[in-house]
Coordinates of C-alpha atoms and ligand atoms in Angstrom, one line a residue:
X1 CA -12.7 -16.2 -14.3
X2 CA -9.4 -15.9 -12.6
X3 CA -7.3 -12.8 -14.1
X4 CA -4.9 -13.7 -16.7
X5 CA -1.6 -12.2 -17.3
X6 CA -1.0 -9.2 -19.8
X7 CA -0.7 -11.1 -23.3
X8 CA 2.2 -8.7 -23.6
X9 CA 4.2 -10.2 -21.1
X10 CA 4.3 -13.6 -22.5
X11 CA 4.7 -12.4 -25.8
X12 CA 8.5 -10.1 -24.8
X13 CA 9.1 -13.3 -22.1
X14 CA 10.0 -14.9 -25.6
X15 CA 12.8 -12.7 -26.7
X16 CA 13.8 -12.4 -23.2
X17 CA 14.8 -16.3 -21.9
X18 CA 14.8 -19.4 -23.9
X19 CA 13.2 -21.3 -21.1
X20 CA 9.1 -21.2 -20.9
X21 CA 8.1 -19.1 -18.1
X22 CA 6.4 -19.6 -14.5
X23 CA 3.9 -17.0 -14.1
X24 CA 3.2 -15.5 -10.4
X25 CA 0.4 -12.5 -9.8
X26 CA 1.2 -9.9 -6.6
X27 CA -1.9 -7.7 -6.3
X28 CA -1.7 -3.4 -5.4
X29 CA -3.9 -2.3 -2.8
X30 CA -6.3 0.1 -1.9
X31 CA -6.0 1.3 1.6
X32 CA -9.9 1.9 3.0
X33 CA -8.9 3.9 6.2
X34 CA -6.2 4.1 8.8
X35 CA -3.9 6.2 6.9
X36 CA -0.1 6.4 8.4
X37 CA -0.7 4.5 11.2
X38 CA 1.2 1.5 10.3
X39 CA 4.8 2.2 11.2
X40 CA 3.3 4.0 14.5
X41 CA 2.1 0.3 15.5
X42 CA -1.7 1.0 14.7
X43 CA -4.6 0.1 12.6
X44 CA -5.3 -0.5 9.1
X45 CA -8.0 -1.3 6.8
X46 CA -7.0 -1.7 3.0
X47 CA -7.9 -4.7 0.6
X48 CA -5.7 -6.0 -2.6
X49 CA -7.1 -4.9 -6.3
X50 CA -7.5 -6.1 -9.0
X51 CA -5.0 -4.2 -10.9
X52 CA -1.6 -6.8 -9.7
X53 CA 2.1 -7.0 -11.0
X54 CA 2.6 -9.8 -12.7
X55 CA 6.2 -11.8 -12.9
X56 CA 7.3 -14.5 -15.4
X57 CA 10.1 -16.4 -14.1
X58 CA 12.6 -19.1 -14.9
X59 CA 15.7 -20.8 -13.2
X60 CA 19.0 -20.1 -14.6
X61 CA 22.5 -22.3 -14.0
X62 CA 24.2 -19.4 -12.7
X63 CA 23.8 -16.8 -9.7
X64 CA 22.8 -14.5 -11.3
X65 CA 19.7 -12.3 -11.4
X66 CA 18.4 -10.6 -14.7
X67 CA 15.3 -8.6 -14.5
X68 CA 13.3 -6.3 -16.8
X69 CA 10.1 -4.6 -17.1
X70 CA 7.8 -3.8 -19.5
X71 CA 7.0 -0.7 -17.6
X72 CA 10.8 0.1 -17.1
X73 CA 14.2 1.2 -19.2
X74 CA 17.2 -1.6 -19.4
X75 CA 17.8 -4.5 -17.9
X76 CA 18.8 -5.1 -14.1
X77 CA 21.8 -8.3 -13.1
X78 CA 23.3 -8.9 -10.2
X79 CA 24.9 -11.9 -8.7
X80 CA 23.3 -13.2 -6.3
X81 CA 26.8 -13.0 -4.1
X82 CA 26.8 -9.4 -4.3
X83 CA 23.3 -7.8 -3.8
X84 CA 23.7 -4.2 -3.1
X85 CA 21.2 -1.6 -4.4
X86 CA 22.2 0.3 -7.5
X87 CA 19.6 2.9 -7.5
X88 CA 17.6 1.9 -10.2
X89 CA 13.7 0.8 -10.2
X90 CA 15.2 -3.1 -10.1
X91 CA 16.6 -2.0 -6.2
X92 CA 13.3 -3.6 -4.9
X93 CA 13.8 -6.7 -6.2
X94 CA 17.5 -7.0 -5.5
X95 CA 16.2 -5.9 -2.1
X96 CA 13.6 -8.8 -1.7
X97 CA 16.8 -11.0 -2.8
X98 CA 18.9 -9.8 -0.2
X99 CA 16.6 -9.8 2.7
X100 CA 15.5 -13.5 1.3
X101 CA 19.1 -14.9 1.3
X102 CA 19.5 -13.1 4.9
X103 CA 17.1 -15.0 6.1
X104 CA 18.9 -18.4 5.3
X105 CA 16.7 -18.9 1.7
X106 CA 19.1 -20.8 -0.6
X107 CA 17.8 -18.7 -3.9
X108 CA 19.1 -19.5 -7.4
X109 CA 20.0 -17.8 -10.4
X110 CA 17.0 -16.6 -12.1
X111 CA 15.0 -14.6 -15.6
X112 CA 12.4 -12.4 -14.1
X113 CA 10.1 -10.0 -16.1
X114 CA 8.1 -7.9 -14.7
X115 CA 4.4 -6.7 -16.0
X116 CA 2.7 -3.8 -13.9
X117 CA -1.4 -3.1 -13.6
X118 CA -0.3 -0.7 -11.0
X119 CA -0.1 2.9 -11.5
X120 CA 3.3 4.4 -10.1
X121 CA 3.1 6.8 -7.3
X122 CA -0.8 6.7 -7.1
X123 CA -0.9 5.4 -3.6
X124 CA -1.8 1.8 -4.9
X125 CA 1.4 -0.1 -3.7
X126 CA 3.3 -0.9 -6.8
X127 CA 6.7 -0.9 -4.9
X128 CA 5.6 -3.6 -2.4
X129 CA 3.6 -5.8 -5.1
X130 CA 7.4 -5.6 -7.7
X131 CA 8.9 -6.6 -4.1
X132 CA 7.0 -9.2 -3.1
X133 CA 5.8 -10.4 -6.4
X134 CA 9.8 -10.9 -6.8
X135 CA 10.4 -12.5 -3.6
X136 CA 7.0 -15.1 -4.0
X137 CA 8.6 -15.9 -7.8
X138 CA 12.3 -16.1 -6.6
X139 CA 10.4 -18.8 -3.6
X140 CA 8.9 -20.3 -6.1
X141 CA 12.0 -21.4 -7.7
X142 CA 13.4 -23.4 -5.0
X143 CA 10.1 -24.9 -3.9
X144 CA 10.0 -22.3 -0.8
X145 CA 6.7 -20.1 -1.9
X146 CA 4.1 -20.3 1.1
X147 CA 1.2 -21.8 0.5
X148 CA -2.2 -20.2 1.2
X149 CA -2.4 -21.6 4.9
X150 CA 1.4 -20.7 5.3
X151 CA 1.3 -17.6 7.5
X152 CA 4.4 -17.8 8.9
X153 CA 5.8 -18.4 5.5
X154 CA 3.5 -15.5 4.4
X155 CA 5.1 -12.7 7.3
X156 CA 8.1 -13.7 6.4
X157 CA 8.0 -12.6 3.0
X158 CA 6.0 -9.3 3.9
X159 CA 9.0 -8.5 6.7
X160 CA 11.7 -9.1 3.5
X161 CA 10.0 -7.1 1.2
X162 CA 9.2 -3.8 3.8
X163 CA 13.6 -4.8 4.5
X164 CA 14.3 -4.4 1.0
X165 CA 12.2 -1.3 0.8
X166 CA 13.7 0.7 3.8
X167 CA 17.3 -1.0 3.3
X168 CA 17.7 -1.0 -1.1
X169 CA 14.9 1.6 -1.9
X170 CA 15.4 4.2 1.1
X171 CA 11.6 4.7 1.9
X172 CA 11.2 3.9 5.7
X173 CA 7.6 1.9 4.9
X174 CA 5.3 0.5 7.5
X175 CA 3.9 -2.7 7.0
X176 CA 0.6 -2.6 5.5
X177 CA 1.7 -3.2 2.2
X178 CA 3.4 -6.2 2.0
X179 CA 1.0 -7.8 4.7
X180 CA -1.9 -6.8 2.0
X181 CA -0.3 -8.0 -0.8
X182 CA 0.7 -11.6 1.1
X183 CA -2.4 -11.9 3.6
X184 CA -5.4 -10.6 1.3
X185 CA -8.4 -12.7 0.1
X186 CA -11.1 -11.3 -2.6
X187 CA -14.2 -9.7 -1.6
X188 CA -13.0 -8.6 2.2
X189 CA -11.1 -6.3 3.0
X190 CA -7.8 -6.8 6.2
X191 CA -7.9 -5.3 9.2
X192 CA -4.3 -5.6 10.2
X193 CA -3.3 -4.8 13.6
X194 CA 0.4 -3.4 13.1
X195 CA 1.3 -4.1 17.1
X196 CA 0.1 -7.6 17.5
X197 CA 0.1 -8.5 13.9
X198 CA -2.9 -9.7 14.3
X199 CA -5.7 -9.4 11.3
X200 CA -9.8 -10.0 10.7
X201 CA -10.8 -10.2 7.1
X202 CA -13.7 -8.2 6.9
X203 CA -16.1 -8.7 3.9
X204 CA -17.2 -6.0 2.0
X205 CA -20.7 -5.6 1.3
X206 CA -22.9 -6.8 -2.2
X207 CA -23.7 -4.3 -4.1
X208 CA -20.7 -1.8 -4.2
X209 CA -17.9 -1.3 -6.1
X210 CA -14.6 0.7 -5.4
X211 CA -13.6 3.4 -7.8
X212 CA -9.7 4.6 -7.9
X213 CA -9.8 8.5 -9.0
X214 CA -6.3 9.2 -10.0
X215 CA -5.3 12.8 -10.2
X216 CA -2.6 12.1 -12.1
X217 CA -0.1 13.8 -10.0
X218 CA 2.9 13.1 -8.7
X219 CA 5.3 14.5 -6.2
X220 CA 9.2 14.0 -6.4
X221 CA 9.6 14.6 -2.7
X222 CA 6.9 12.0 -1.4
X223 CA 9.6 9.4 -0.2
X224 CA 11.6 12.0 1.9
X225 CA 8.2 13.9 2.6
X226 CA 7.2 10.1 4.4
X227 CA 10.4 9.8 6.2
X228 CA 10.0 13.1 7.4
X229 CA 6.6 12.5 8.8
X230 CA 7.7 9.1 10.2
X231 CA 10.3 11.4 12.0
X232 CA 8.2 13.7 13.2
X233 CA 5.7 10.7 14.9
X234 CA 8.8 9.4 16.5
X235 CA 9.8 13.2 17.5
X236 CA 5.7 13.3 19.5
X237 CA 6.6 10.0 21.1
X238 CA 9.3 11.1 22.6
X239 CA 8.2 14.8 23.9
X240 CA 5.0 12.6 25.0
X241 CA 7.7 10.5 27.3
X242 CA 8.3 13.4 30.0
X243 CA 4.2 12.3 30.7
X244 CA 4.2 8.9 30.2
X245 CA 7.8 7.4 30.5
X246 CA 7.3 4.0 29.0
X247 CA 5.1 5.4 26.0
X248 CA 6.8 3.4 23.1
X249 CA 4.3 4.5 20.0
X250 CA 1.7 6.8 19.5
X251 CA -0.8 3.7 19.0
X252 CA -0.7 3.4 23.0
X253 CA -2.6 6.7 23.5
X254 CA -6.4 7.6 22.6
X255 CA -7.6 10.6 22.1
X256 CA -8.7 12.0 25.2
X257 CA -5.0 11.2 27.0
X258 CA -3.2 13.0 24.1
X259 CA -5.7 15.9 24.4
X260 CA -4.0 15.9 28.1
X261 CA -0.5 15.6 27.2
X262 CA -0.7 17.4 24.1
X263 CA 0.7 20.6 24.6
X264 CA 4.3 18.8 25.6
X265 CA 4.8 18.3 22.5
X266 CA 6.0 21.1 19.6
X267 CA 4.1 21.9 16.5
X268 CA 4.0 20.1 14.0
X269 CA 4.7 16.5 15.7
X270 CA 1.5 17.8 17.5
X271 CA -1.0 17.8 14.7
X272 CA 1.2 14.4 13.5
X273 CA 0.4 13.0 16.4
X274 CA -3.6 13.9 16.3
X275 CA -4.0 12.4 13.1
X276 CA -2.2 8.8 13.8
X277 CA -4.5 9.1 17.0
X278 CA -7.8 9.8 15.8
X279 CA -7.1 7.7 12.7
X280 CA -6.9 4.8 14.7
X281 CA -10.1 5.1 15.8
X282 CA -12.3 5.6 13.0
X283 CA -10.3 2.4 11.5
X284 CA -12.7 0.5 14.1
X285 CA -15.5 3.1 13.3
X286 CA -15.2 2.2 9.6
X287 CA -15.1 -1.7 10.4
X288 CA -18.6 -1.0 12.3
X289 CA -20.0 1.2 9.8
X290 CA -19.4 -1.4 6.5
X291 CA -20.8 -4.3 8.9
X292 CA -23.7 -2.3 9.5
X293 CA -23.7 -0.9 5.8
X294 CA -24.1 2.5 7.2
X295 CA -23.4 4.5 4.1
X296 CA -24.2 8.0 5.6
X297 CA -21.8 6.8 8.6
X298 CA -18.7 5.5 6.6
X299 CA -19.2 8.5 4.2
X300 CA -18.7 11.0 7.5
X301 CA -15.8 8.6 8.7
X302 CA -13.7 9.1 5.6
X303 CA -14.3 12.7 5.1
X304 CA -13.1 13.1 8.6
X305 CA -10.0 11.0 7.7
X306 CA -9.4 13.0 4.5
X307 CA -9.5 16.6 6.5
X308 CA -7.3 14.9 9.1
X309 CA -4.6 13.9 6.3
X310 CA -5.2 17.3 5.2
X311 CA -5.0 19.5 8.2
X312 CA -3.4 18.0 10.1
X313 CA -0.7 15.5 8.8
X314 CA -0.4 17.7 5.8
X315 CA -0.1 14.9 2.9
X316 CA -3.1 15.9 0.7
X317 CA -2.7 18.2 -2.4
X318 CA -5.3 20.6 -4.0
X319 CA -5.9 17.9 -6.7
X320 CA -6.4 14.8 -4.1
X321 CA -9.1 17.8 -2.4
X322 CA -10.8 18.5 -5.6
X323 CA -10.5 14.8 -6.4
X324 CA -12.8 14.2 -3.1
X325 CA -15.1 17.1 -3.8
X326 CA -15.6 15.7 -7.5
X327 CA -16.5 12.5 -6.1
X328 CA -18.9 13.6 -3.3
X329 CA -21.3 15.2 -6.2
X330 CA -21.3 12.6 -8.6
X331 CA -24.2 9.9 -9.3
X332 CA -23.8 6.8 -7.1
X333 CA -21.0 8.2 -4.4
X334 CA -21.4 6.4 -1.3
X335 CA -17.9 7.2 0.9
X336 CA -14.6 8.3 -0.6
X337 CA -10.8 9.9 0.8
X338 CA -7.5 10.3 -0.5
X339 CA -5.6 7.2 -0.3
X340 CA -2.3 5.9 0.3
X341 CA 0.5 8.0 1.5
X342 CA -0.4 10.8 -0.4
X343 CA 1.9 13.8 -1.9
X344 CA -0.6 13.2 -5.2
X345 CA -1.8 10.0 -6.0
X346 CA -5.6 8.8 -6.2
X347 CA -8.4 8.7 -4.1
X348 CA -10.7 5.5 -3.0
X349 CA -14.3 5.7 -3.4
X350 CA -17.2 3.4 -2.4
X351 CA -19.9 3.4 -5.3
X352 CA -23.0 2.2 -5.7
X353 CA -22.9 -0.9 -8.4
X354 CA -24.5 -0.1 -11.7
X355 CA -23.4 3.8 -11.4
X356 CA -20.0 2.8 -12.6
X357 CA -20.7 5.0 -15.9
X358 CA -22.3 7.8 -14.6
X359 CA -20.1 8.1 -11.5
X360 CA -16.5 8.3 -13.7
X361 CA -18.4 10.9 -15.9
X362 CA -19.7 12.9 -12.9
X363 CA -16.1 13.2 -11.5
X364 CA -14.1 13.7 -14.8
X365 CA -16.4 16.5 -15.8
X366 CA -16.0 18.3 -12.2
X367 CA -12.3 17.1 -11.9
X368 CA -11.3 19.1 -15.2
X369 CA -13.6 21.9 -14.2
X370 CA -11.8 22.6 -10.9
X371 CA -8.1 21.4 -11.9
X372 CA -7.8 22.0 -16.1
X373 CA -6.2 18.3 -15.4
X374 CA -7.6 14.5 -16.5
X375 CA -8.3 12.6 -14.0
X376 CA -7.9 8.6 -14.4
X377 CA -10.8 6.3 -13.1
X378 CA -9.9 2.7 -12.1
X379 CA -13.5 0.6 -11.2
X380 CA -11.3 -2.4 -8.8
X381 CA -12.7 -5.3 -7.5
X382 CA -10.9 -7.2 -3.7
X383 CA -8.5 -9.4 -4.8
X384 CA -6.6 -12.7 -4.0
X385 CA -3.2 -12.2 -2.4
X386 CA 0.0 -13.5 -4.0
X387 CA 0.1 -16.6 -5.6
X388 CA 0.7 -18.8 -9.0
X389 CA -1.1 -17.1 -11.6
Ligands
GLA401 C1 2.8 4.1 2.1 C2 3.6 3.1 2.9 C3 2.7 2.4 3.9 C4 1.8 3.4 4.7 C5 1.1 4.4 3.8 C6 0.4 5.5 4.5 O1 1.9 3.4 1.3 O2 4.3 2.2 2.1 O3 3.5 1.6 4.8 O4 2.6 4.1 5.7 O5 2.1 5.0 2.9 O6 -0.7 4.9 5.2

């Protein structure tokens, strides 16, 4: 059955616009491995859940935008002559607005209300499915959405919605998000090459499921905390360029030449550096390790990605840690890590399907024990990318 909008939704749409509603579906996503790599050009593995944002949507004879949320206070308008951010959660989709219109897109006025799945600040991309949920809606309108085979149409939306996100929202995002949310199909997962652009759907295997352990955490400083570490990245690069002149990213080095080089560069764009490095390659480990269904392989990958996020590009927490340890002893735990960007948030886990159950218990029961907090257990399937609901 193809997932159905919250009843909710269609049930405020009714006090909210006169005019019955379009209905568009942006998916989260889960990112598997190849954390912080993006926006230092390298690899990414992540898939789009089941857990979407969902917009209903309907011209208006004016420019201007009106937008509210069920999952949000008061009601966002602008015109669509004078987008500007106005630091409020509506920024992002201003932002998609803006970046649309800049872009030559002859947008109209429009009713948008907005329905989340999506946790906030749990690392499953709510900001990039509001932004280009908005943007695929506001399309829609004028008969511009890209169609499944569009993938021009397709990375042009992703490249507005990241605009909006580092020009109206102030988080300097890579691109992983929005090329989920606008590239995904169900049941694979997308490796995304974030220097070429180019991507591989890989499928996951039968017989798992993916289980979202939020700690229920959340850190006010993550979105300066990620500009900082995006800083510090560049901050390697360029101590790494008194080595290797022409060195443009870190994605350019493995991890053998960076051993070499590595004691150019200051602490701690060092350890920085070693994550984005090493991450990169146990993105293509992973890949090899779900085609082979190697479950003791993938489980030793994503451990080692977790201590690296840990140690050394310092974005876990002591929750997101006891989150993992939970997991790892709990009936039916295949592989697991923190995911996302981190600063609290959730963790992914691959389960065996049919310990759904027992595997939530396992972890709430040894979550609570270490942490005296609740933790939140969201069982996801891969999802569709953007589209008409
Ligand atoms: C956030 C950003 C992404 C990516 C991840 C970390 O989700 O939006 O671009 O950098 O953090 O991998």
């Amino acid at each position: 059955m193809s997932p159905q909008p919250p009843p909710a939704l269609l049930d405020a749409w009714r006090a909210f616009s006169a005019s019955p509603p379009l209905l568009y579906r942006a998916p989260g996503r889960v990112n598997l491995i190849g954390e912080h790599t993006d926006y230092n050009q390298g690899l990414v593995l992540p898939c789009a859940i089941s857990l979407a944002t969902w917009i209903a949507a309907a011209p208006r004879d004016d420019d201007t935008l009106r937008v509210a949320s069920l999952q949000m206070e008061g009601i966002v308008t602008a015109r669509l002559t004078g987008l500007a951010p106005q630091r409020s959660w509506g920024d992002g989709v201003l932002g998609v607005a803006a970046m649309l219109a800049r872009d030559g897109e002859r947008l109209r006025g429009a009713n948008l209300l907005i329905a989340s799945e999506i946790p906030l600040g749990a690392g499953l991309s709510s900001s990039a499915a509001l932004e280009v949920g908005a943007g695929f809606a506001l399309l829609a309108l004028t008969d511009r959405a890209p169609g499944p085979a569009d993938r021009a149409g397709r990375w042009r939306l992703a490249h507005a919605a990241q605009a909006a996100e580092h020009q109206f929202v102030g988080t300097r995002c890579g691109i992983m998000d929005p090329a989920c949310c606008v590239l995904a199909q169900a049941d694979h997962a997308l490796w995304l090459d974030c220097r070429s652009l180019d991507t591989q759907l890989v499928p996951l295997p039968a017989g798992i499921r993916l289980a979202l352990c939020d700690t229920g955490v959340r850190h006010a400083l993550a979105s300066s905390e990620y500009n900082r570490r995006r800083q510090e990245c560049e901050a390697a690069v360029a101590a790494l360029r008194a080595v290797r002149p022409a060195l443009t990213s870190l994605r350019e080095l493995t991890p053998s030449e960076f051993a070499e080089a590595a004691e150019r560069v200051p602490e701690p764009a060092r350890r920085r550096a070693r994550h984005v490095i090493s991450e990169n390659q146990r993105v293509e480990q992973a890949v090899a390790a779900l085609a082979a269904e190697d479950w003791p392989r993938l489980r030793a990958i994503l451990a080692a990605s977790h201590r690296s996020l840990r140690e050394d590009f310092e974005v876990s927490s002591p929750e997101l840690d006891a989150m993992v340890a939970a997991a790892e002893s709990a009936p039916g735990f295949l592989a697991g890590r923190m995911t996302g960007g981190g600063f609290g948030g959730a963790t992914v886990n691959f389960i065996r399907e049919g310990s759904e159950e027992a595997f939530a218990g396992g972890v709430s029961a040894a979550y609570r024990r270490a942490s005296g907090r609740e933790a939140a257990i969201r069982i996801v399937t891969a999802a569709d990318a953007v589209g008409p609901a």
